[in-house]
Amino acid sequence: MSEKILNALLQLFAILAKADGGDAAAATERRTIVERFLLQQFPADLARYHLARFDALLTADERDARSGRKRTALRSVKVLRICMQVNEELTHRQRYIVLVHLIEFVHAEREASELDLEFVTTVADTFNIPQEEFARCLAFVRGNGGEREDSEHLLYVDAQEGRTLGRAHHLHHHGIRGELQVLHVPSVGMYVMRYFGPDEIFLNGQRVAGDRHHVLTNGSSLRPPHGAPIYYSDILGSFLKRKGRSSITFQADGIEYAFPNGTKGLHELRLRETSGKLIGIMGGSGSGKSTLLNVLNGNLRPSKGRVTI
């Protein structure tokens, strides 16, 4: 997580933690949520450091002696100021990441209050996030494993054979108990995942918490206790599939490449893959990785064979 995203989140977390008018029990509960969030993002020593920063922000807010109504108004102004400050620093995608974590924060352990939702809505408006996508993110975080919305922006990964919904996407994986739900945010190409089930599933080596939403990145892999891993490309490919839409095939047919001095830069290679798949190229220094990429992308013309789409 970048420093910019973390700074924005800590400041907004501190404001939202006291949004219930000084309820000590609620504030303690939310501090625990922040601590758990930080421990899932950073090593223990760094998590303690950032938690101390959160405590300092929280203490500064508690020193404000204004009445409840004035304090609420001041917090609203602070939310606006923080969002406006980071608006230019954060990419559009990073704003969505901040928003998802805030929605998760106000819904953790209990139902979000009206004031919580007002603050989160203010953040979404200031970040110029379309109302439709904000509503999808809100509904996704609020949802539970017993609900299945039939939307083209959702993917369900489970052990069932075949699709059970008309518009939503489905990915079969026999090794999963329960289900993974994935929300696609098209405007920024972001995928947010949550797991409902009893298994220990690992995302990029880190255990997936059932009450957490995880933003998937290029190259991510999910590992259930049984069966093959689920790769980012599998999820991407599931969303790319549409009725009546032809897939694109990328093919390298017996390609070779020789440098002008006659040195062999690339031995015969055959490759064929369809759209939505991620391919890794591995090899030591000088093994020809860059040469292969330059042949595949058209920068170099192969000495033999051809590359087609």
Short mmCIF file of C-alpha atoms in Angstrom, two decimals:
data_model
loop_
_atom_site.label_atom_id
_atom_site.label_comp_id
_atom_site.label_asym_id
_atom_site.label_seq_id
_atom_site.Cartn_x
_atom_site.Cartn_y
_atom_site.Cartn_z
CA MET A 1 0.00 0.00 0.00
CA SER A 2 1.40 3.41 -0.97
CA GLU A 3 2.17 6.08 1.62
CA LYS A 4 -0.37 8.44 0.03
CA ILE A 5 -3.22 5.94 0.36
CA LEU A 6 -2.20 5.09 3.94
CA ASN A 7 -2.03 8.74 5.04
CA ALA A 8 -5.47 9.45 3.62
CA LEU A 9 -6.93 6.33 5.22
CA LEU A 10 -5.46 7.01 8.68
CA GLN A 11 -6.85 10.55 8.72
CA LEU A 12 -10.27 9.46 7.52
CA PHE A 13 -10.31 6.45 9.86
CA ALA A 14 -9.62 8.78 12.81
CA ILE A 15 -12.54 11.04 11.88
CA LEU A 16 -14.94 8.16 11.30
CA ALA A 17 -13.88 6.41 14.52
CA LYS A 18 -15.35 9.33 16.50
CA ALA A 19 -18.31 9.97 14.23
CA ASP A 20 -20.75 8.54 16.79
CA GLY A 21 -20.46 11.47 19.13
CA GLY A 22 -17.77 10.11 21.43
CA ASP A 23 -19.09 6.59 22.05
CA ALA A 24 -16.06 5.06 23.82
CA ALA A 25 -17.09 1.46 23.12
CA ALA A 26 -17.52 2.15 19.40
CA ALA A 27 -14.19 4.02 19.26
CA THR A 28 -12.37 1.11 20.95
CA GLU A 29 -14.00 -1.34 18.58
CA ARG A 30 -12.93 0.65 15.56
CA ARG A 31 -9.39 1.04 16.87
CA THR A 32 -9.25 -2.76 16.97
CA ILE A 33 -10.44 -2.82 13.37
CA VAL A 34 -7.71 -0.36 12.35
CA GLU A 35 -5.08 -2.44 14.19
CA ARG A 36 -6.21 -5.61 12.43
CA PHE A 37 -6.21 -3.81 9.08
CA LEU A 38 -2.65 -2.55 9.62
CA LEU A 39 -1.40 -5.99 10.73
CA GLN A 40 -2.76 -7.44 7.50
CA GLN A 41 -0.93 -4.80 5.47
CA PHE A 42 2.42 -4.48 7.27
CA PRO A 43 4.89 -6.36 9.51
CA ALA A 44 4.12 -6.09 13.24
CA ASP A 45 6.63 -3.29 13.97
CA LEU A 46 5.39 -1.11 11.11
CA ALA A 47 1.78 -1.83 12.04
CA ARG A 48 2.46 -0.60 15.60
CA TYR A 49 4.09 2.56 14.22
CA HIS A 50 1.12 3.38 12.00
CA LEU A 51 -1.34 2.52 14.80
CA ALA A 52 0.45 5.07 16.99
CA ARG A 53 -0.06 7.63 14.21
CA PHE A 54 -3.75 6.76 14.18
CA ASP A 55 -3.93 7.15 17.99
CA ALA A 56 -2.31 10.59 17.73
CA LEU A 57 -4.86 11.68 15.13
CA LEU A 58 -7.66 10.30 17.29
CA THR A 59 -6.38 12.10 20.41
CA ALA A 60 -6.16 15.40 18.54
CA ASP A 61 -9.79 15.01 17.53
CA GLU A 62 -10.88 14.18 21.10
CA ARG A 63 -9.31 17.40 22.43
CA ASP A 64 -11.83 19.40 20.45
CA ALA A 65 -14.25 20.77 23.08
CA ARG A 66 -16.95 21.90 20.66
CA SER A 67 -20.54 20.76 21.06
CA GLY A 68 -21.78 17.68 19.21
CA ARG A 69 -23.37 19.57 16.31
CA LYS A 70 -20.40 21.89 15.82
CA ARG A 71 -17.97 18.97 16.08
CA THR A 72 -19.91 17.03 13.44
CA ALA A 73 -19.83 20.05 11.13
CA LEU A 74 -16.09 20.44 11.72
CA ARG A 75 -15.48 16.77 10.93
CA SER A 76 -17.42 17.14 7.69
CA VAL A 77 -15.18 20.05 6.75
CA LYS A 78 -12.09 17.97 7.66
CA VAL A 79 -13.28 15.10 5.44
CA LEU A 80 -13.74 17.54 2.55
CA ARG A 81 -10.32 19.11 3.13
CA ILE A 82 -8.49 15.77 3.32
CA CYS A 83 -10.21 14.48 0.19
CA MET A 84 -9.46 17.67 -1.73
CA GLN A 85 -5.82 17.54 -0.62
CA VAL A 86 -5.28 13.95 -1.74
CA ASN A 87 -7.53 14.16 -4.81
CA GLU A 88 -4.71 15.40 -7.01
CA GLU A 89 -2.11 13.10 -5.44
CA LEU A 90 -4.07 9.86 -5.78
CA THR A 91 -4.73 8.18 -9.09
CA HIS A 92 -8.35 7.46 -9.96
CA ARG A 93 -7.79 3.81 -9.07
CA GLN A 94 -6.25 4.70 -5.69
CA ARG A 95 -9.33 6.78 -4.84
CA TYR A 96 -11.48 3.70 -5.33
CA ILE A 97 -9.17 1.68 -3.07
CA VAL A 98 -9.51 4.31 -0.33
CA LEU A 99 -13.29 4.33 -0.77
CA VAL A 100 -13.61 0.52 -0.52
CA HIS A 101 -11.56 0.45 2.71
CA LEU A 102 -13.67 3.25 4.19
CA ILE A 103 -16.94 1.49 3.35
CA GLU A 104 -15.54 -1.68 4.91
CA PHE A 105 -14.45 0.30 7.98
CA VAL A 106 -17.86 1.83 8.70
CA HIS A 107 -19.62 -1.52 8.19
CA ALA A 108 -17.23 -3.60 10.30
CA GLU A 109 -18.74 -5.35 13.33
CA ARG A 110 -22.03 -3.42 13.17
CA GLU A 111 -24.47 -1.57 10.92
CA ALA A 112 -23.15 1.76 9.65
CA SER A 113 -24.84 4.85 11.10
CA GLU A 114 -26.46 7.54 8.97
CA LEU A 115 -23.59 9.87 9.82
CA ASP A 116 -21.04 7.24 8.72
CA LEU A 117 -22.76 6.93 5.36
CA GLU A 118 -22.92 10.71 4.95
CA PHE A 119 -19.16 10.93 5.47
CA VAL A 120 -18.47 8.08 3.02
CA THR A 121 -20.81 9.64 0.45
CA THR A 122 -18.94 12.93 0.85
CA VAL A 123 -15.67 11.11 0.13
CA ALA A 124 -17.14 9.49 -3.00
CA ASP A 125 -18.49 12.83 -4.26
CA THR A 126 -15.20 14.64 -3.63
CA PHE A 127 -13.29 11.86 -5.40
CA ASN A 128 -15.61 12.28 -8.42
CA ILE A 129 -16.72 8.66 -8.23
CA PRO A 130 -19.90 8.08 -10.27
CA GLN A 131 -22.97 7.38 -8.16
CA GLU A 132 -23.62 4.09 -9.95
CA GLU A 133 -20.16 2.69 -9.16
CA PHE A 134 -20.30 4.01 -5.60
CA ALA A 135 -23.62 2.20 -5.12
CA ARG A 136 -22.09 -1.05 -6.48
CA CYS A 137 -19.12 -0.82 -4.10
CA LEU A 138 -21.46 -0.08 -1.19
CA ALA A 139 -23.75 -3.01 -2.02
CA PHE A 140 -20.79 -5.37 -2.47
CA VAL A 141 -19.28 -4.56 0.93
CA ARG A 142 -22.69 -4.75 2.62
CA GLY A 143 -23.52 -8.11 1.05
CA ASN A 144 -23.15 -11.51 2.65
CA GLY A 145 -22.49 -15.03 1.45
CA GLY A 146 -26.17 -15.91 1.34
CA GLU A 147 -26.96 -13.29 -1.30
CA ARG A 148 -26.26 -13.56 -5.01
CA GLU A 149 -26.90 -10.48 -7.08
CA ASP A 150 -27.30 -11.19 -10.78
CA SER A 151 -25.06 -8.48 -12.23
CA GLU A 152 -22.59 -8.45 -15.11
CA HIS A 153 -20.14 -6.73 -12.76
CA LEU A 154 -19.96 -9.75 -10.43
CA LEU A 155 -18.13 -13.08 -10.60
CA TYR A 156 -18.84 -16.08 -8.36
CA VAL A 157 -16.16 -18.74 -7.92
CA ASP A 158 -17.31 -22.02 -6.36
CA ALA A 159 -17.48 -25.79 -6.80
CA GLN A 160 -20.80 -25.75 -8.66
CA GLU A 161 -20.89 -26.99 -12.23
CA GLY A 162 -22.35 -24.51 -14.70
CA ARG A 163 -23.84 -21.07 -14.30
CA THR A 164 -26.80 -20.52 -12.00
CA LEU A 165 -27.43 -16.85 -12.87
CA GLY A 166 -28.13 -15.16 -16.17
CA ARG A 167 -25.92 -12.05 -16.16
CA ALA A 168 -23.35 -12.70 -13.43
CA HIS A 169 -20.15 -14.54 -14.33
CA HIS A 170 -19.20 -17.92 -12.92
CA LEU A 171 -15.89 -19.75 -12.52
CA HIS A 172 -15.86 -23.40 -11.46
CA HIS A 173 -13.20 -24.58 -8.99
CA HIS A 174 -13.74 -27.98 -7.40
CA GLY A 175 -11.34 -27.31 -4.50
CA ILE A 176 -13.29 -24.46 -2.89
CA ARG A 177 -15.81 -24.77 -0.08
CA GLY A 178 -18.09 -21.76 0.05
CA GLU A 179 -17.50 -19.12 -2.61
CA LEU A 180 -15.36 -16.24 -3.75
CA GLN A 181 -17.17 -13.13 -4.90
CA VAL A 182 -15.43 -10.63 -7.18
CA LEU A 183 -16.65 -7.14 -8.08
CA HIS A 184 -15.41 -5.52 -11.29
CA VAL A 185 -15.16 -1.72 -11.34
CA PRO A 186 -14.92 -1.06 -15.11
CA SER A 187 -13.88 2.62 -15.05
CA VAL A 188 -10.55 1.81 -13.38
CA GLY A 189 -10.20 -1.88 -14.28
CA MET A 190 -10.26 -2.84 -10.60
CA TYR A 191 -11.29 -6.19 -9.12
CA VAL A 192 -12.34 -6.45 -5.47
CA MET A 193 -12.59 -9.93 -3.91
CA ARG A 194 -14.16 -11.40 -0.79
CA TYR A 195 -14.32 -15.00 0.42
CA PHE A 196 -17.23 -16.65 2.22
CA GLY A 197 -16.41 -20.10 3.52
CA PRO A 198 -14.56 -22.26 6.07
CA ASP A 199 -11.29 -22.84 4.18
CA GLU A 200 -7.94 -21.13 4.60
CA ILE A 201 -7.32 -19.37 1.30
CA PHE A 202 -4.13 -17.43 0.60
CA LEU A 203 -3.80 -14.37 -1.63
CA ASN A 204 -0.19 -13.84 -2.71
CA GLY A 205 0.97 -15.80 0.34
CA GLN A 206 -1.22 -13.91 2.84
CA ARG A 207 -4.22 -15.53 4.51
CA VAL A 208 -7.54 -14.14 3.30
CA ALA A 209 -9.70 -12.89 6.18
CA GLY A 210 -13.39 -13.59 5.72
CA ASP A 211 -14.40 -10.09 6.82
CA ARG A 212 -11.96 -8.31 4.51
CA HIS A 213 -12.19 -7.09 0.94
CA HIS A 214 -9.05 -7.45 -1.14
CA VAL A 215 -8.15 -5.44 -4.24
CA LEU A 216 -6.58 -7.82 -6.76
CA THR A 217 -3.52 -6.70 -8.73
CA ASN A 218 -1.89 -7.96 -11.91
CA GLY A 219 -0.24 -11.31 -11.26
CA SER A 220 -2.24 -12.08 -8.10
CA SER A 221 -2.85 -15.72 -7.23
CA LEU A 222 -5.37 -17.28 -4.86
CA ARG A 223 -4.48 -20.66 -3.37
CA PRO A 224 -7.26 -22.80 -1.87
CA PRO A 225 -6.27 -25.80 0.29
CA HIS A 226 -7.27 -28.17 -2.52
CA GLY A 227 -7.01 -27.93 -6.27
CA ALA A 228 -5.08 -25.61 -8.56
CA PRO A 229 -4.43 -21.93 -7.78
CA ILE A 230 -6.78 -19.29 -9.18
CA TYR A 231 -4.80 -16.69 -11.07
CA TYR A 232 -5.63 -13.06 -11.81
CA SER A 233 -5.79 -14.00 -15.48
CA ASP A 234 -8.50 -16.60 -14.72
CA ILE A 235 -10.64 -13.91 -13.10
CA LEU A 236 -9.92 -11.42 -15.88
CA GLY A 237 -10.75 -14.03 -18.51
CA SER A 238 -14.07 -14.83 -16.83
CA PHE A 239 -15.15 -11.20 -17.10
CA LEU A 240 -13.96 -10.93 -20.70
CA LYS A 241 -16.19 -13.78 -21.82
CA ARG A 242 -19.41 -12.53 -23.38
CA LYS A 243 -22.14 -14.23 -25.35
CA GLY A 244 -21.60 -13.74 -29.06
CA ARG A 245 -18.14 -12.23 -28.55
CA SER A 246 -15.30 -13.96 -30.36
CA SER A 247 -12.11 -14.62 -28.45
CA ILE A 248 -8.77 -13.34 -29.73
CA THR A 249 -5.98 -15.85 -30.31
CA PHE A 250 -2.33 -14.80 -30.18
CA GLN A 251 -0.05 -17.28 -31.95
CA ALA A 252 3.67 -17.58 -32.61
CA ASP A 253 4.22 -20.24 -35.25
CA GLY A 254 7.78 -21.61 -35.30
CA ILE A 255 9.45 -18.23 -34.81
CA GLU A 256 13.24 -17.86 -34.79
CA TYR A 257 15.48 -14.81 -34.76
CA ALA A 258 19.11 -14.24 -35.74
CA PHE A 259 21.02 -11.01 -35.11
CA PRO A 260 22.64 -9.20 -38.09
CA ASN A 261 26.01 -10.82 -37.23
CA GLY A 262 24.42 -14.25 -37.53
CA THR A 263 24.27 -15.00 -33.80
CA LYS A 264 21.18 -16.95 -32.83
CA GLY A 265 19.01 -14.74 -30.64
CA LEU A 266 15.95 -16.95 -30.49
CA HIS A 267 15.55 -20.66 -31.09
CA GLU A 268 12.38 -22.10 -32.58
CA LEU A 269 9.35 -21.31 -30.45
CA ARG A 270 5.67 -22.11 -30.77
CA LEU A 271 3.06 -20.35 -28.66
CA ARG A 272 -0.71 -20.12 -28.77
CA GLU A 273 -3.01 -18.48 -26.23
CA THR A 274 -6.45 -16.87 -26.11
CA SER A 275 -7.49 -13.47 -24.75
CA GLY A 276 -7.63 -12.96 -21.00
CA LYS A 277 -4.67 -15.22 -20.20
CA LEU A 278 -1.47 -14.12 -18.51
CA ILE A 279 1.80 -15.58 -19.80
CA GLY A 280 5.06 -15.49 -17.87
CA ILE A 281 8.49 -15.44 -19.56
CA MET A 282 11.29 -16.73 -17.35
CA GLY A 283 15.00 -17.12 -17.93
CA GLY A 284 18.44 -16.03 -16.79
CA SER A 285 20.33 -12.98 -17.97
CA GLY A 286 21.10 -13.20 -21.68
CA SER A 287 18.68 -16.07 -22.31
CA GLY A 288 16.65 -14.09 -24.85
CA LYS A 289 13.66 -12.74 -22.91
CA SER A 290 13.91 -9.21 -24.35
CA THR A 291 14.52 -10.57 -27.84
CA LEU A 292 11.43 -12.75 -27.59
CA LEU A 293 9.28 -9.83 -26.42
CA ASN A 294 10.56 -7.64 -29.24
CA VAL A 295 9.71 -10.32 -31.79
CA LEU A 296 6.26 -10.88 -30.28
CA ASN A 297 5.38 -7.17 -30.18
CA GLY A 298 6.61 -6.46 -33.70
CA ASN A 299 9.75 -4.45 -32.92
CA LEU A 300 11.85 -7.20 -34.53
CA ARG A 301 10.91 -9.24 -37.58
CA PRO A 302 11.43 -12.99 -37.02
CA SER A 303 14.03 -14.68 -39.23
CA LYS A 304 11.67 -17.64 -39.55
CA GLY A 305 8.04 -18.26 -38.70
CA ARG A 306 5.35 -15.67 -38.03
CA VAL A 307 3.32 -14.02 -35.28
CA THR A 308 -0.43 -13.73 -35.84
CA ILE A 309 -3.49 -12.42 -34.03
#
